[in-house]
Short mmCIF file of C-alpha atoms in Angstrom, two decimals:
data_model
loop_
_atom_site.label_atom_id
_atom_site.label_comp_id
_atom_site.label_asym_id
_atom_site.label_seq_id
_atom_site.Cartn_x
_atom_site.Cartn_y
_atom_site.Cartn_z
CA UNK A 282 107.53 136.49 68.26
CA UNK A 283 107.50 136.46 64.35
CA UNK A 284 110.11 134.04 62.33
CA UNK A 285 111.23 130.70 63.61
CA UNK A 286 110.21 129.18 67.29
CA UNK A 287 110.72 126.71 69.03
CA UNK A 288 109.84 123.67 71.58
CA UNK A 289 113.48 122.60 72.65
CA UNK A 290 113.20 123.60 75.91
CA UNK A 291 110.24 121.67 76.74
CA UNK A 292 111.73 118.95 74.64
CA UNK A 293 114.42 118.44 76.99
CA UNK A 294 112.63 119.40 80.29
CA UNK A 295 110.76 116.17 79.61
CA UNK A 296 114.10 114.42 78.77
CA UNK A 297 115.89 115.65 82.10
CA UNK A 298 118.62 116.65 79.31
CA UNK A 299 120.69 119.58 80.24
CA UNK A 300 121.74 122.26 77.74
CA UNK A 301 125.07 120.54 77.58
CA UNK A 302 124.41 117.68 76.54
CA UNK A 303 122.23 118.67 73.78
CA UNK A 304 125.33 120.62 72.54
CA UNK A 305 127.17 117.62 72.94
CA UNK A 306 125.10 115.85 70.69
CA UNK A 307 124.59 117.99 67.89
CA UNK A 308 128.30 119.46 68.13
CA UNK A 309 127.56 122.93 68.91
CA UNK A 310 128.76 125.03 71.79
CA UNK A 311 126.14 125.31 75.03
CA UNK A 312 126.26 129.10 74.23
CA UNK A 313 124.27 128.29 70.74
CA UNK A 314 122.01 125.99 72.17
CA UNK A 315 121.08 129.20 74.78
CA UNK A 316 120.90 131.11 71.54
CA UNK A 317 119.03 129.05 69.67
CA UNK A 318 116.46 128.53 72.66
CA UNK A 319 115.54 131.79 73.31
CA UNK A 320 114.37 132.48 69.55
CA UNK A 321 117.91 134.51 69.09
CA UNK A 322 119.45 132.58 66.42
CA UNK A 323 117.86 130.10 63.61
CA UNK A 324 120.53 127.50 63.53
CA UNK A 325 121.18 125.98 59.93
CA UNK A 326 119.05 123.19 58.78
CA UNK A 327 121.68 120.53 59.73
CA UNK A 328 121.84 121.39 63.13
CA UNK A 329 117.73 121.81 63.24
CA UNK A 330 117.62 118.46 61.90
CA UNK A 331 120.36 117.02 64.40
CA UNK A 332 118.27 118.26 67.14
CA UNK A 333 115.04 116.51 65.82
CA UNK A 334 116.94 113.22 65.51
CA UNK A 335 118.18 114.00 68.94
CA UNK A 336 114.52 114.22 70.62
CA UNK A 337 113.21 111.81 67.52
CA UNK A 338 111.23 113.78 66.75
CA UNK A 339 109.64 115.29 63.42
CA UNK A 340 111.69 119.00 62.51
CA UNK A 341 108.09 120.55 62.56
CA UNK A 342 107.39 119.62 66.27
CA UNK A 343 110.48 121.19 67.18
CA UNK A 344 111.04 124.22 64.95
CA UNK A 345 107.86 126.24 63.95
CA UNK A 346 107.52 129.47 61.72
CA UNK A 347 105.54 132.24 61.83
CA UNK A 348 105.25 134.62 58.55
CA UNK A 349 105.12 138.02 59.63
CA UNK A 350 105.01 139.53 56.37
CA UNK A 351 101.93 140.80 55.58
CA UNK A 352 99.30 138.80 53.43
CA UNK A 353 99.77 140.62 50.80
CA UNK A 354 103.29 139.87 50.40
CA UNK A 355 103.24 136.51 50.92
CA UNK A 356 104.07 134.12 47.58
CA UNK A 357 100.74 132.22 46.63
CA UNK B 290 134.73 134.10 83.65
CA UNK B 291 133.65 130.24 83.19
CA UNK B 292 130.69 131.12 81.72
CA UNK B 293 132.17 132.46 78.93
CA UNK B 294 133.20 130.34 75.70
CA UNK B 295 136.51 129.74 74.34
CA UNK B 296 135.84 132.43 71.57
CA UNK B 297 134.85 134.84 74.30
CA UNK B 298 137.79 134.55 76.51
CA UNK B 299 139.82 134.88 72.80
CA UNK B 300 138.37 137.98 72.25
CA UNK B 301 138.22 139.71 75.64
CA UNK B 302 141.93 138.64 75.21
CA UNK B 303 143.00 140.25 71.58
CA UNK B 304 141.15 143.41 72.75
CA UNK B 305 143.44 143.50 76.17
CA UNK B 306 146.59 143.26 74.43
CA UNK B 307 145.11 145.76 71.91
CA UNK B 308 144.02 148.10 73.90
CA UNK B 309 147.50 147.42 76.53
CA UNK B 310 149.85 148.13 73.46
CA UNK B 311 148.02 151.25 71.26
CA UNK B 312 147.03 153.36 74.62
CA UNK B 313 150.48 154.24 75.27
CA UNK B 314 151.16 154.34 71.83
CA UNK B 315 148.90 157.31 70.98
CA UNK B 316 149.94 158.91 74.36
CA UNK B 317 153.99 158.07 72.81
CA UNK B 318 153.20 159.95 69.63
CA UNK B 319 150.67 162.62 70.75
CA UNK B 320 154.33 164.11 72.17
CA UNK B 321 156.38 163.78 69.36
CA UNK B 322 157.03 162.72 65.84
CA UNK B 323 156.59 158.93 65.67
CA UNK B 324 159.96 157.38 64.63
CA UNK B 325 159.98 154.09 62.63
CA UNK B 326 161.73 152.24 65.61
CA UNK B 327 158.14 153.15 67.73
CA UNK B 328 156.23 151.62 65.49
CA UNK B 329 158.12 148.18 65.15
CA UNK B 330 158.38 148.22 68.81
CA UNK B 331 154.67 148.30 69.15
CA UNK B 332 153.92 146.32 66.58
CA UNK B 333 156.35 142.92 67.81
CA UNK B 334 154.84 144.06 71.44
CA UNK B 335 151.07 143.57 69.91
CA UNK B 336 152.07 140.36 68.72
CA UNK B 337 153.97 139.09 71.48
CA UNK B 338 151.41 140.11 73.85
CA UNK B 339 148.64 138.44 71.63
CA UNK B 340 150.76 134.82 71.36
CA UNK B 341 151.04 135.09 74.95
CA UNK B 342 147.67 135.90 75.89
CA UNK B 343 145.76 133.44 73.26
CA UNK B 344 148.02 130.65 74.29
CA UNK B 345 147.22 130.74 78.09
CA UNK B 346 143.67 131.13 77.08
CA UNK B 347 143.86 128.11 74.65
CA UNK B 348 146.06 126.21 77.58
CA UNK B 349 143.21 127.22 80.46
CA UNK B 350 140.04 126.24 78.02
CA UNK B 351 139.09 122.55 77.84
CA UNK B 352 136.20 123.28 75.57
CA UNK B 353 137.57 124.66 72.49
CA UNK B 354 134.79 124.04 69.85
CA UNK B 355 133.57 126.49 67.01
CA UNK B 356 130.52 125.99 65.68
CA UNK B 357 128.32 127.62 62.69
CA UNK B 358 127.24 130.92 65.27
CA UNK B 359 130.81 131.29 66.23
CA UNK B 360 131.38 131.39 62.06
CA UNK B 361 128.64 134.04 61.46
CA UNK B 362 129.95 135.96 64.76
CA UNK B 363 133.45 136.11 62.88
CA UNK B 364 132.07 137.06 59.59
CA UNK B 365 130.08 140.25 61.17
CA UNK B 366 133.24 141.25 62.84
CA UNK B 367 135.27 140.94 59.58
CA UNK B 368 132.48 143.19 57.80
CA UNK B 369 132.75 145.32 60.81
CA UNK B 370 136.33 146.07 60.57
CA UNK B 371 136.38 146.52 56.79
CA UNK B 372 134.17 148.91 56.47
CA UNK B 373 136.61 150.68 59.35
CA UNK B 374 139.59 150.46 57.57
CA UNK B 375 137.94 151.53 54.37
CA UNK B 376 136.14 154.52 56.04
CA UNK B 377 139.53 155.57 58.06
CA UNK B 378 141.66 154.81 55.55
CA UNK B 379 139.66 157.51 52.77
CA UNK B 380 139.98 159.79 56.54
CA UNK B 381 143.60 159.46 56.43
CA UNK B 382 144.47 159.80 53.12
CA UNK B 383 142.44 163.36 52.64
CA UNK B 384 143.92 164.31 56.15
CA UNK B 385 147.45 163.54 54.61
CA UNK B 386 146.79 165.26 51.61
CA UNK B 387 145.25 168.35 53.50
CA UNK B 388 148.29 168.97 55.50
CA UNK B 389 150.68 168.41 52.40
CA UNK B 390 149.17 170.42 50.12
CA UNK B 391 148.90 173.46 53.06
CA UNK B 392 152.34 172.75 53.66
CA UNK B 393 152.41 171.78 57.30
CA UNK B 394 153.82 168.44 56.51
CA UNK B 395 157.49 168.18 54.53
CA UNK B 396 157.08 165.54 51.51
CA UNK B 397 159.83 163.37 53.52
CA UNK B 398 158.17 162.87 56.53
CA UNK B 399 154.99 161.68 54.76
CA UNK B 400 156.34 158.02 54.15
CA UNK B 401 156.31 158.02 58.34
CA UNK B 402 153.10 159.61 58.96
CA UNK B 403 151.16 157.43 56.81
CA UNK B 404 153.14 154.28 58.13
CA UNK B 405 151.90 155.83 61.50
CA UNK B 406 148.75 156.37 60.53
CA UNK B 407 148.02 153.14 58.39
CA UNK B 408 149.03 151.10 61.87
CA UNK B 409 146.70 153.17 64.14
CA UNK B 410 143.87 152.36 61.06
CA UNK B 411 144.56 148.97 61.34
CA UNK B 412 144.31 148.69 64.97
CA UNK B 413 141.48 150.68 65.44
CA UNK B 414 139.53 148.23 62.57
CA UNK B 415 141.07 145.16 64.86
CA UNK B 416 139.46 146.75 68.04
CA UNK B 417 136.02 147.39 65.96
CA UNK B 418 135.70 143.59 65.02
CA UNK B 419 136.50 142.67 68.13
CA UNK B 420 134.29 144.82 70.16
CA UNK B 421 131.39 143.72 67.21
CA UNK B 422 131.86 140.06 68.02
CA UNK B 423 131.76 140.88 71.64
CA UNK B 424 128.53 142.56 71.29
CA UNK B 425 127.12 139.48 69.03
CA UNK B 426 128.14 136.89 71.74
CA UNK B 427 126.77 139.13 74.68
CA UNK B 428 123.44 139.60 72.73
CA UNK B 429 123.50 135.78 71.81
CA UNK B 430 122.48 137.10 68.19
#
């Protein structure tokens, strides 16, 4: 899927952390985290760097993006 | 039910008691004229209805955080229901004029009709938003 992706599932498979929790931490509703893991909502970059410091991690293992403009439009 | 957030159950609640006061409204005035005291009447109903409803809901939710989606969810709605009112509301007013200007309406009941009109507007807007911010949670936008 084009835009922003990410690995926060896995991230907190390997934690045993539940969706709850994470929305605990970074003071969000469970609802967003849902949102936010299936690629339907880019949160701001306060909450994307929350949940970095949550997994402490780096933001670009967690959040990646994809250009899908074409090349052509793409700043140089 | 408990799946649902705290902004959820809010809305499924505003668009009950929306929906429970304007339905016989439009079926009171479809009849007859609309007097002033049927108006006010539905009007302190709606809000009644809506401190009733949103305080049970606030009293029955333990989690009531609102985050920056719930924010943007709100904003779309607002948008949502502006460009209602604005769009009804231009509707309304040419309606109005139509039937003045062709005579079917007297000058003095105008004041009433467009008090009539301007609450149905409003409430129609209020059900938009509401319905929009439904569809944003439901789609997890």
């Amino acid at each position: 899927m084009p835009g922003l992706s990410n690995t926060i599932r896995e991230l907190r498979a390997a934690r045993s952390m539940t969706q709850q929790q994470l929305a605990d931490s970074i003071g969000v509703t469970r609802q967003t985290v849902i949102a936010i893991e299936g690629d339907k909502y880019s949160p701001s970059l306060e909450v994307a760097f929350r949940i970095a410091q949550v997994f402490d991690e780096p933001l670009e293992s967690v959040f990646q993006y994809r250009d899908a403009r074409p090349a052509s439009k793409r700043g140089k | 039910m408990s799946s649902l957030s705290y902004q959820e159950k809010s809305l499924y609640g505003a668009l009950i008691a929306d929906l429970a006061v304007f339905v016989p409204y439009l079926h009171f005035i479809h009849q007859r004229q609309p007097p002033l005291n049927a108006i006010i009447t539905a009007v302190t109903i709606l809000i009644v209805a809506n401190i009733v409803l949103q305080s049970v809901i606030a009293a029955l939710t333990r989690n009531r955080l609102t985050d920056e989606r719930d924010r943007l969810i709100r904003l779309r709605g607002y948008r949502a229901g502006y460009f209602t009112v604005v769009g009804l509301m231009l509707l309304g007013m040419a309606m109005l004029w139509v039937h003045t200007s062709l005579g079917q309406m007297q000058p003095s009941h105008m004041a009433l009709h467009f008090l009539s009109v301007f609450y149905a507007i409003l409430i129609l807007a209020e059900v938009v938003k509401t319905v929009t911010q439904l569809v944003a949670y439901r789609r997890a936008i």
